[in-house]
mmCIF file of C-alpha atoms in Angstrom:
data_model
loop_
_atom_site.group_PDB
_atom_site.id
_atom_site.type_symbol
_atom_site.label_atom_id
_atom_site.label_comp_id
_atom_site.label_asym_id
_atom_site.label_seq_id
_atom_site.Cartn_x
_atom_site.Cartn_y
_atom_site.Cartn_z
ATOM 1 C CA UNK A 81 0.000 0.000 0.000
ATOM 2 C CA UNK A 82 1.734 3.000 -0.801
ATOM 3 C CA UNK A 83 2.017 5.643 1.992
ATOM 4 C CA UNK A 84 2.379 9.636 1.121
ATOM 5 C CA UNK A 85 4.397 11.771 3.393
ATOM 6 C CA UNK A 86 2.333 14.622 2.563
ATOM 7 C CA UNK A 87 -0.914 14.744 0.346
ATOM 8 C CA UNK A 88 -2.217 17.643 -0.982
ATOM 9 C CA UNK A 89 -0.850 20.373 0.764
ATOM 10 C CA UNK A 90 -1.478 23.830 -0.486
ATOM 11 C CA UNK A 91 -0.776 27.458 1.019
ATOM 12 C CA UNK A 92 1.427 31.025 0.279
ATOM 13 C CA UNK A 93 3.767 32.206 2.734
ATOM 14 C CA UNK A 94 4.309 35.891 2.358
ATOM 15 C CA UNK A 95 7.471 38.298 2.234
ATOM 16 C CA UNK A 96 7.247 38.806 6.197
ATOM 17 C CA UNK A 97 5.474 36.128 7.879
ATOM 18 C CA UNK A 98 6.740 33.858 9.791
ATOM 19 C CA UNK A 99 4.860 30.690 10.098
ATOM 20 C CA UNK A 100 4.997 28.137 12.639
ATOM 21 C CA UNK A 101 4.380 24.328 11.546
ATOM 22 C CA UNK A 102 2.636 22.186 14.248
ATOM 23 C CA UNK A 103 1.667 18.278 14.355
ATOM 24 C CA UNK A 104 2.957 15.021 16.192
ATOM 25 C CA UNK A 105 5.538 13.044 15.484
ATOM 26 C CA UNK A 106 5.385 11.714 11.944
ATOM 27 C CA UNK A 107 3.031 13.974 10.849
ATOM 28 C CA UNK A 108 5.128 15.335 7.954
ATOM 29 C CA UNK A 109 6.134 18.742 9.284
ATOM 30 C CA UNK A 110 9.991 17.891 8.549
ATOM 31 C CA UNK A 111 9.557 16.234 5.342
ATOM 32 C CA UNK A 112 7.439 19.369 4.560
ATOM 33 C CA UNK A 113 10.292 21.657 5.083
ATOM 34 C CA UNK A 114 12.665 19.605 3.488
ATOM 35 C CA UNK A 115 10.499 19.683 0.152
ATOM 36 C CA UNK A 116 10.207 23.701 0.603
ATOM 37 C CA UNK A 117 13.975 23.823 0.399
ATOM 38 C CA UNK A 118 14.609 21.856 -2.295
ATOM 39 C CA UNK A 119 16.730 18.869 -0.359
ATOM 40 C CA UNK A 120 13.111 16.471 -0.906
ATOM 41 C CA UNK A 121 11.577 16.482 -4.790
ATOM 42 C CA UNK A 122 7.660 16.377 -4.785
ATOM 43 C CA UNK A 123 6.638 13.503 -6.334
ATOM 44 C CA UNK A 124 3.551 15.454 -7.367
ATOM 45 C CA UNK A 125 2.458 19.270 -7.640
ATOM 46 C CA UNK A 126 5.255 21.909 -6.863
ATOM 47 C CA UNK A 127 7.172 24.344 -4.900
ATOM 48 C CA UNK A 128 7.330 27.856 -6.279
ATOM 49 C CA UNK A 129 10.454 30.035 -4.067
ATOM 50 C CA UNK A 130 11.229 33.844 -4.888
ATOM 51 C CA UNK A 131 14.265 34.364 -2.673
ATOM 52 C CA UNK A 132 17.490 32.480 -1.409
ATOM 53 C CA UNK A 133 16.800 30.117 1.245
ATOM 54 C CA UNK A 134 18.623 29.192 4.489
ATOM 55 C CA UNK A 135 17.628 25.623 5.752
ATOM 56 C CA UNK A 136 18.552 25.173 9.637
ATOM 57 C CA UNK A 137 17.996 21.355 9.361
ATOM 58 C CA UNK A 138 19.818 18.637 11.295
ATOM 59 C CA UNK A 139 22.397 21.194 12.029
ATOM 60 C CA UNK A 140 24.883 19.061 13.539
ATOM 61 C CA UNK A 141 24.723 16.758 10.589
ATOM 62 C CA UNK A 142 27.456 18.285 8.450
ATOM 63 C CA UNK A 143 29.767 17.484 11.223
ATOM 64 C CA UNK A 144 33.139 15.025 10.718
ATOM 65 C CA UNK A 145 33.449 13.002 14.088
ATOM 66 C CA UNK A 146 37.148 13.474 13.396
ATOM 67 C CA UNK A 147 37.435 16.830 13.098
ATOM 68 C CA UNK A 148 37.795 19.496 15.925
ATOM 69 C CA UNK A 149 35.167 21.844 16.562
ATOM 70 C CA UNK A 150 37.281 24.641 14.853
ATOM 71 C CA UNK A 151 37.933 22.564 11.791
ATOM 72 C CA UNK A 152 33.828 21.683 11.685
ATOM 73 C CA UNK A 153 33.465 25.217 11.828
ATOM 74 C CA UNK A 154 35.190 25.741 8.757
ATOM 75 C CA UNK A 155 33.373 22.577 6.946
ATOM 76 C CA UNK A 156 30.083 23.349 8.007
ATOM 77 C CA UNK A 157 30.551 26.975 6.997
ATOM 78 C CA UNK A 158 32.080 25.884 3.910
ATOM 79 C CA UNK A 159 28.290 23.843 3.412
ATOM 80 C CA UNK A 160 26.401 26.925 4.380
ATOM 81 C CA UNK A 161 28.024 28.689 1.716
ATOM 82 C CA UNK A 162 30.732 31.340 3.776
ATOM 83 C CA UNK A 163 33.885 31.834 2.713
ATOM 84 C CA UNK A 164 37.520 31.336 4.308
ATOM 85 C CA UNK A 165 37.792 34.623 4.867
ATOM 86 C CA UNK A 166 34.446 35.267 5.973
ATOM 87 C CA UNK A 167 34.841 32.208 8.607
ATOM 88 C CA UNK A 168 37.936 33.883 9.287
ATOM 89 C CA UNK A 169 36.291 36.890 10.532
ATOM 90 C CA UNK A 170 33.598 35.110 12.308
ATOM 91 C CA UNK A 171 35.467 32.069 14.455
ATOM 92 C CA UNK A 172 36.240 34.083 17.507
ATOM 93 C CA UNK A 173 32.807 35.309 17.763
ATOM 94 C CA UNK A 174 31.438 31.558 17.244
ATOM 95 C CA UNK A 175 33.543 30.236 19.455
ATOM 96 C CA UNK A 176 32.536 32.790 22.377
ATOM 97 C CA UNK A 177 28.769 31.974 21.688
ATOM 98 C CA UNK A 178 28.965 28.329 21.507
ATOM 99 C CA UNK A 179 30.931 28.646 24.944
ATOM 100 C CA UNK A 180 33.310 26.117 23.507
ATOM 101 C CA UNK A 181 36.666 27.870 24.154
ATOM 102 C CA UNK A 182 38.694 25.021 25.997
ATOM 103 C CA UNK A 183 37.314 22.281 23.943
ATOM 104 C CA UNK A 184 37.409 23.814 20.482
ATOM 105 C CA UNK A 185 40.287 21.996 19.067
ATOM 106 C CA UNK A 186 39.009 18.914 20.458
ATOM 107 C CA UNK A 187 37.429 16.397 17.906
ATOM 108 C CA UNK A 188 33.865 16.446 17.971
ATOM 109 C CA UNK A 189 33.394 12.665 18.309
ATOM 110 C CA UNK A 190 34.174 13.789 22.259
ATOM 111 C CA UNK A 191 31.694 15.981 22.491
ATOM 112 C CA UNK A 192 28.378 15.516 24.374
ATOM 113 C CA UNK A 193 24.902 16.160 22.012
ATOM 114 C CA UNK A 194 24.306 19.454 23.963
ATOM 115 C CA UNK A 195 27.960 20.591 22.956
ATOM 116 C CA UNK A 196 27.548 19.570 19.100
ATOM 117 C CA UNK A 197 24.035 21.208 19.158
ATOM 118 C CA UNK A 198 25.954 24.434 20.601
ATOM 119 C CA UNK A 199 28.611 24.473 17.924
ATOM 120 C CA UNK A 200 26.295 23.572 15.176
ATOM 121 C CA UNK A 201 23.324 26.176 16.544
ATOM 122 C CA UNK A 202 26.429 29.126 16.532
ATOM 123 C CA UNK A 203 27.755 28.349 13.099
ATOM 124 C CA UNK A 204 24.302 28.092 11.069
ATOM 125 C CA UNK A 205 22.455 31.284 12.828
ATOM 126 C CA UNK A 206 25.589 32.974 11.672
ATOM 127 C CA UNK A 207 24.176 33.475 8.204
ATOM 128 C CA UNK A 208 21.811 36.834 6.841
ATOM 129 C CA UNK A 209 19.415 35.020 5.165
ATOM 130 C CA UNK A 210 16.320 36.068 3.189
ATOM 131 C CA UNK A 211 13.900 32.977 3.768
ATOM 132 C CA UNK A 212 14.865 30.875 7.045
ATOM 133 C CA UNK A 213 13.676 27.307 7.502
ATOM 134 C CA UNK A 214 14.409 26.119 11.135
ATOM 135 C CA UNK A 215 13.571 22.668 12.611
ATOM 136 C CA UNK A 216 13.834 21.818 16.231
ATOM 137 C CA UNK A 217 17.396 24.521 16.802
ATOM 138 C CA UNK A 218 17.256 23.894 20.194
ATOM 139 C CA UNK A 219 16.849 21.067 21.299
ATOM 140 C CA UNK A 220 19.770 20.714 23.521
ATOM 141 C CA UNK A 221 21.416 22.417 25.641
ATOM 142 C CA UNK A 222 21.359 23.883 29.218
ATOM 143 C CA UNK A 223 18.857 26.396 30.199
ATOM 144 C CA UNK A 224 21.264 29.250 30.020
ATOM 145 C CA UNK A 225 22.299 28.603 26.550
ATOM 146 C CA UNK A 226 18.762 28.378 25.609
ATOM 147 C CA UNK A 227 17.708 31.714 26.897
ATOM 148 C CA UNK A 228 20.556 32.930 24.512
ATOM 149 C CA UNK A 229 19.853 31.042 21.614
ATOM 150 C CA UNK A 230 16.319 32.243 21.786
ATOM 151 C CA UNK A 231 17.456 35.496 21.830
ATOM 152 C CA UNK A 232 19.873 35.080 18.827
ATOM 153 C CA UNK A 233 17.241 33.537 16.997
ATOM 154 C CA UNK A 234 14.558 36.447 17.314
ATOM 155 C CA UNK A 235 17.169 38.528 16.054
ATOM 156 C CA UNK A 236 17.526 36.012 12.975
ATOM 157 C CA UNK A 237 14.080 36.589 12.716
ATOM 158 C CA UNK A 238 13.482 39.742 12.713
ATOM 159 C CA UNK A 239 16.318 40.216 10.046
ATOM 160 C CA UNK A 240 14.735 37.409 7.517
ATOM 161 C CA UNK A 241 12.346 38.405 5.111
ATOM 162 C CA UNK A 242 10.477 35.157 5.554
ATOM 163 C CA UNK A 243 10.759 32.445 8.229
ATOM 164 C CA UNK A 244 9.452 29.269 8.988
ATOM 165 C CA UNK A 245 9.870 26.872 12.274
ATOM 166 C CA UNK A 246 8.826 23.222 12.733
ATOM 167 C CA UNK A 247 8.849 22.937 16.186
ATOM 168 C CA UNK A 248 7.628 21.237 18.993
ATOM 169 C CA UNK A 249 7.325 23.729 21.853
ATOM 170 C CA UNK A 250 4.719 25.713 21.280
ATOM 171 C CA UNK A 251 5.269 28.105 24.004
ATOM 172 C CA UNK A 252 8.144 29.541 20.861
ATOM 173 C CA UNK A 253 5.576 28.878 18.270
ATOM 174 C CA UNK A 254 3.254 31.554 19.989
ATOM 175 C CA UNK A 255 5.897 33.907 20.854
ATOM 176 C CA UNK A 256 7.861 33.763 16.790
ATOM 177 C CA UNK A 257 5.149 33.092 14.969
ATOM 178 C CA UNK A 258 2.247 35.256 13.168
ATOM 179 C CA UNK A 259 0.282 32.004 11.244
ATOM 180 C CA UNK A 260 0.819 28.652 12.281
ATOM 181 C CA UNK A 261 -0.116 25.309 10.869
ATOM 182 C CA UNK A 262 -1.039 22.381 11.892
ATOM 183 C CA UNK A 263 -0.072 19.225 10.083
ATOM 184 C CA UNK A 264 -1.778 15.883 10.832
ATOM 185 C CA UNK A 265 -0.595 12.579 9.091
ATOM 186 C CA UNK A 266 0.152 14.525 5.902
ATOM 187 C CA UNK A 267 -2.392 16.893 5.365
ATOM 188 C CA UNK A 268 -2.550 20.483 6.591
ATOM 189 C CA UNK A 269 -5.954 20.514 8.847
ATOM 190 C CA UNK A 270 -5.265 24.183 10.012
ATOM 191 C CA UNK A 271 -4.230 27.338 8.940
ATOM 192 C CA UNK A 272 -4.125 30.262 10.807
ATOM 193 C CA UNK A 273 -3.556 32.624 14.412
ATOM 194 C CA UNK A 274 -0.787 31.209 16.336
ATOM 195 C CA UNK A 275 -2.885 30.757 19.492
ATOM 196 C CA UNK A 276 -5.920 29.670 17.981
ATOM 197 C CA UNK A 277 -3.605 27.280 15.575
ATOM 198 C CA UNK A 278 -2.181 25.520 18.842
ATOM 199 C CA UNK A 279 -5.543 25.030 20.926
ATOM 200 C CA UNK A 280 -6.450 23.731 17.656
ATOM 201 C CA UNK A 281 -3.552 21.075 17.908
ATOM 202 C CA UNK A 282 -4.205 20.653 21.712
ATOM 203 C CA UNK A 283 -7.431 19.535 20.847
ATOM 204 C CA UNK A 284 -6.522 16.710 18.425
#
């Protein structure tokens, strides 16, 4: 039997909205995002983009286990499209952030997931982009770094001229968002206020 990620989906996301994307697990919210930037192909209908986009997806993907976290800066900014000299410019000021400074030349492989998620977080919300996908960016970390990384990424935000975050706490979807969505086992059942969108979920 086959099974469809996503069936039928249809909507417009305008120069600056930013819309949140809501559903359980498996509902199709990541997939989704993938197909808006380009990584997935729809097998049907299509995906019309005026702008460059950043995706913020598995973040700490990109990085070589081997490597040390200042070489994985270098490689994952090389993926996100900075140059040396660029990097250059920015390494001290990603290395402060991520609060990595005595284990930045240590390979990442030693690292613990809240560390990687740190590094990876620092290097990708480094970028000025003009559409922002992000999917789950923090999902680690200790409650101080959090508070900062929410902080960095409203700035992110506010400096895109479209965003839009799959997420999971909806407390950020409320605060970031002005539409939401709610996804449920492929097909978008919701479309609307950000606090109305997530009672809407609540109630599923």
């Amino acid at each position: 039997e086959p099974f469809y990620a996503l069936k039928d989906i249809n909507f417009d996301i305008y120069p600056g909205e930013t819309v949140g994307i809501i559903g359980r697990n498996g509902a199709g919210k990541s997939t989704l995002l993938k197909v808006i930037s380009g990584i997935l192909k729809p097998t049907k209908g299509s995906v019309e983009v005026n702008g460059s986009i950043q995706p913020l997806i598995e973040i700490a993907a990109g990085f070589n286990p081997e490597f040390s976290g200042r070489e994985n800066i270098y490689l994952n900014g090389y993926m996100l499209g900075f140059s040396r000299e660029q990097l250059k410019a920015k390494e001290k000021e990603i290395i402060d952030f991520s609060e990595l400074e005595n284990f930045i030349d240590v390979p990442v492989k030693y690292y613990s997931s809240g560390m990687s998620v740190r590094l990876a977080f620092t290097i990708a919300t480094s970028v000025e982009p003009e559409i922002l996908l992000l999917d789950e960016m923090i999902s680690a970390g200790d409650a101080g770094f959090i508070k900062k990384a929410r902080s960095r990424m409203e700035s992110l935000v506010k400096r895109a001229k479209g965003v839009v975050i799959v997420s999971h706490d909806l407390q950020l979807v409320r605060e970031f968002a002005t539409r939401a969505v709610v996804i449920d086992k492929g097909e978008l059942i919701f479309d609307g206020d950000p606090n109305q969108t997530v009672d809407k979920y609540l109630n599923l």
